[in-house]
Amino acid sequence: EDKVVQSPLSLVVHEGDTVTLNCSYEVTNFRSLLWYKQEKKAPTFLFMLTSSGIEKKSGRLSSILDKKELSSILNITATQTGDSAIYLCAVVNYGGSQGNLIFGKGTKLSVKP
Amino acid sequence: DSGVTQTPKHLITATGQRVTLRCSPRSGDLSVYWYQQSLDQGLQFLIQYYNGEERAKGNILERFSAQQFPDLHSELNLSSLELGDSALYFCASSVAGGQKGGNEQFFGPGTRLTVL
């Protein structure tokens, strides 16, 4: 069965800390991996990764894909309370029985002042 | 604001009833996706439409159906509702829907369905 697994499930840090969130996947026909941030409502897009080893960066957030290890990490440096959210990893998969975008259960990040 | 709109924002109904959720994609997006999010299941893909045609099907129950109209808006119909159908239903849209890319999906604000 196709699956996306995120770890840790939850994380509590203090402002200024650096965090690394993990996502691993097993899918039939991998196309790309996406990271989303979900605060109170709808997920908002962060990154899309298709090539291994190329880091994508946006401010204090960065992400990289390792196709050999079937995984991706999302790094957040100098965390702020506004980074508190659930971070979702999703894999675009064609041909699987579960549809073409499979989400992990998310990592809940809490940043304390 | 992602540009994807969903109505209604909240819906409270009784078991056995039928409801319709509506979604308008971002201007120019041809694909519409429906997801269900509940506390214990996380985000579950239900179904995708691309330019009016069903493109992919996920964990959608037979009691649920969807369609995409010529103006590209989509409706998700939920019938014979059960308590377990209470969840947040998201619609998302993307430019494309095939294997050539355009997989970045923009989510609407969601419809919270409560079945009593």
XYZ file of C-alpha atoms in Angstrom:
229
model
C 0.000 0.000 0.000
C 1.249 3.477 -0.857
C 2.097 5.511 2.224
C 3.694 8.688 3.477
C 5.064 8.753 7.011
C 6.061 11.888 8.876
C 8.103 12.187 12.038
C 7.981 13.307 14.684
C 4.208 13.519 15.114
C 4.639 16.514 17.387
C 7.435 18.774 18.487
C 7.722 21.542 21.059
C 10.607 23.995 20.753
C 11.517 27.492 21.920
C 11.823 30.566 19.765
C 15.175 30.683 18.051
C 15.611 26.917 17.861
C 16.201 25.097 14.584
C 13.941 22.174 13.744
C 14.056 19.372 11.188
C 10.893 17.596 10.122
C 11.057 14.280 8.314
C 8.960 12.684 5.606
C 9.457 9.233 4.118
C 7.403 7.590 1.414
C 6.655 4.344 -0.324
C 4.612 4.902 -3.460
C 4.066 3.105 -6.736
C 5.040 5.839 -9.178
C 6.614 8.861 -7.529
C 6.352 12.186 -9.350
C 6.998 14.868 -6.742
C 6.818 15.699 -3.058
C 5.083 18.716 -1.588
C 5.218 20.405 1.793
C 2.282 22.327 3.203
C 1.746 24.376 6.364
C -1.660 24.113 8.008
C -2.566 26.586 10.696
C -6.187 26.996 11.647
C -7.753 26.170 8.339
C -6.611 25.291 4.849
C -3.119 23.990 4.052
C -0.903 26.535 2.353
C 1.749 25.498 -0.136
C 5.416 25.707 0.886
C 7.572 23.702 -1.535
C 7.414 21.230 -4.379
C 10.409 18.921 -4.861
C 11.001 16.735 -7.872
C 14.782 16.419 -8.150
C 16.999 14.763 -5.604
C 19.632 16.832 -3.816
C 18.430 20.280 -4.855
C 17.555 22.438 -1.880
C 14.567 24.723 -2.093
C 14.655 27.749 0.182
C 12.184 30.374 1.279
C 13.340 32.659 4.059
C 13.999 30.568 7.155
C 12.487 27.438 5.602
C 14.313 25.012 3.369
C 13.660 21.532 2.073
C 15.489 18.823 0.195
C 14.524 15.518 -1.394
C 16.530 12.295 -1.301
C 15.087 9.897 -3.863
C 17.591 7.201 -2.962
C 16.404 7.202 0.649
C 12.776 7.921 -0.371
C 12.623 10.817 2.013
C 12.586 14.554 2.439
C 13.360 16.967 5.247
C 11.968 20.379 6.041
C 14.219 22.673 8.046
C 13.112 25.764 9.906
C 15.838 27.959 11.395
C 15.422 30.649 14.058
C 11.863 29.498 14.762
C 9.198 32.020 15.700
C 5.834 31.561 17.424
C 4.202 32.156 14.041
C 5.775 28.931 12.793
C 3.468 26.980 15.104
C 1.346 24.845 12.793
C 0.901 21.371 11.405
C 3.354 20.661 8.598
C 2.069 18.241 6.002
C 4.088 16.246 3.527
C 2.351 14.906 0.406
C 3.554 12.783 -2.461
C 2.245 12.986 -6.000
C 1.847 9.432 -7.194
C 0.445 8.278 -10.483
C -1.074 4.843 -10.857
C -1.635 4.131 -7.196
C -4.977 3.016 -5.833
C -5.240 5.851 -3.353
C -5.403 8.693 -5.809
C -2.676 10.946 -6.958
C -1.805 12.940 -3.826
C -1.085 11.026 -0.647
C -0.666 12.977 2.573
C 1.196 12.065 5.708
C -0.518 12.650 9.044
C 1.573 15.738 9.680
C 3.984 17.040 12.292
C 2.489 19.409 14.835
C 5.061 22.056 15.674
C 4.602 24.273 18.728
C 7.038 27.145 19.198
C 7.091 28.589 22.719
C 8.149 32.196 23.343
C -6.273 33.899 0.215
C -5.622 31.057 -2.229
C -8.252 32.109 -4.756
C -10.242 28.908 -4.237
C -13.694 29.470 -2.788
C -15.925 26.995 -1.007
C -19.480 27.276 0.201
C -20.957 26.915 2.683
C -18.388 27.441 5.454
C -20.386 25.421 7.943
C -23.143 22.885 7.536
C -25.079 21.142 10.270
C -27.461 18.388 9.303
C -28.976 15.150 10.527
C -28.150 11.527 9.802
C -29.729 10.202 6.639
C -29.784 13.595 4.936
C -28.089 14.714 1.738
C -25.907 17.798 1.298
C -24.046 19.494 -1.534
C -20.727 21.257 -1.114
C -19.571 23.710 -3.734
C -16.119 24.735 -4.907
C -14.867 27.327 -7.371
C -11.249 26.846 -8.442
C -8.683 29.586 -8.989
C -9.018 31.380 -12.267
C -7.245 29.357 -14.941
C -7.033 26.130 -12.936
C -8.526 23.115 -14.687
C -8.214 20.522 -11.939
C -10.325 20.288 -8.823
C -9.615 17.908 -5.968
C -11.769 17.015 -2.985
C -10.373 15.976 0.393
C -11.842 14.936 3.692
C -10.023 15.783 6.896
C -11.027 14.263 10.187
C -9.138 14.219 13.462
C -8.190 10.566 13.341
C -7.660 10.112 9.595
C -5.775 13.196 8.541
C -6.234 14.471 4.981
C -7.805 11.856 2.723
C -7.999 12.315 -1.026
C -11.499 11.693 -2.343
C -11.633 12.496 -6.045
C -10.126 14.645 -8.788
C -11.717 16.224 -11.844
C -9.819 17.701 -14.746
C -11.627 19.914 -17.223
C -14.943 18.290 -16.509
C -13.849 14.682 -16.442
C -13.058 12.409 -13.547
C -9.256 11.946 -13.428
C -8.518 10.040 -10.235
C -10.450 8.431 -7.451
C -9.321 7.914 -3.901
C -11.114 6.817 -0.764
C -14.532 8.048 -1.810
C -17.573 6.214 -0.483
C -20.336 5.102 -2.831
C -22.698 7.433 -0.946
C -20.564 10.352 -2.148
C -20.385 11.687 -5.675
C -18.915 14.690 -7.395
C -18.973 16.492 -10.679
C -17.246 19.368 -12.410
C -19.316 21.685 -14.533
C -18.427 23.455 -17.808
C -17.532 26.629 -15.904
C -15.104 24.418 -13.913
C -16.791 24.773 -10.550
C -17.325 21.503 -8.755
C -19.865 20.042 -6.382
C -19.455 17.219 -3.894
C -22.683 15.444 -3.004
C -22.877 13.498 0.240
C -25.958 11.349 0.813
C -27.357 9.056 3.508
C -25.143 10.930 5.924
C -23.738 9.152 8.954
C -22.214 10.545 12.142
C -18.786 9.492 10.906
C -19.079 11.776 7.896
C -18.582 14.780 10.153
C -15.340 16.332 8.988
C -13.725 19.263 7.246
C -14.055 18.969 3.480
C -11.467 20.767 1.404
C -11.428 21.547 -2.233
C -8.135 22.293 -3.973
C -7.284 23.326 -7.495
C -4.260 23.193 -9.736
C -3.393 24.360 -13.216
C -2.967 20.903 -14.661
C -3.843 17.434 -13.579
C -1.778 15.141 -15.676
C 1.712 13.876 -15.573
C 3.309 16.965 -17.039
C 3.300 18.866 -13.795
C 1.251 21.662 -12.329
C 0.733 19.578 -9.270
C 0.954 22.452 -6.830
C -2.465 22.483 -5.271
C -4.129 25.527 -3.731
C -6.648 24.807 -1.026
C -9.947 26.483 -0.322
C -10.972 27.396 3.243
C -12.984 24.228 3.668
C -16.550 23.338 4.629
C -17.063 22.020 8.124
C -19.799 19.400 8.066
C -21.418 18.318 11.320
C -23.831 15.403 11.211
C -26.021 15.090 14.312
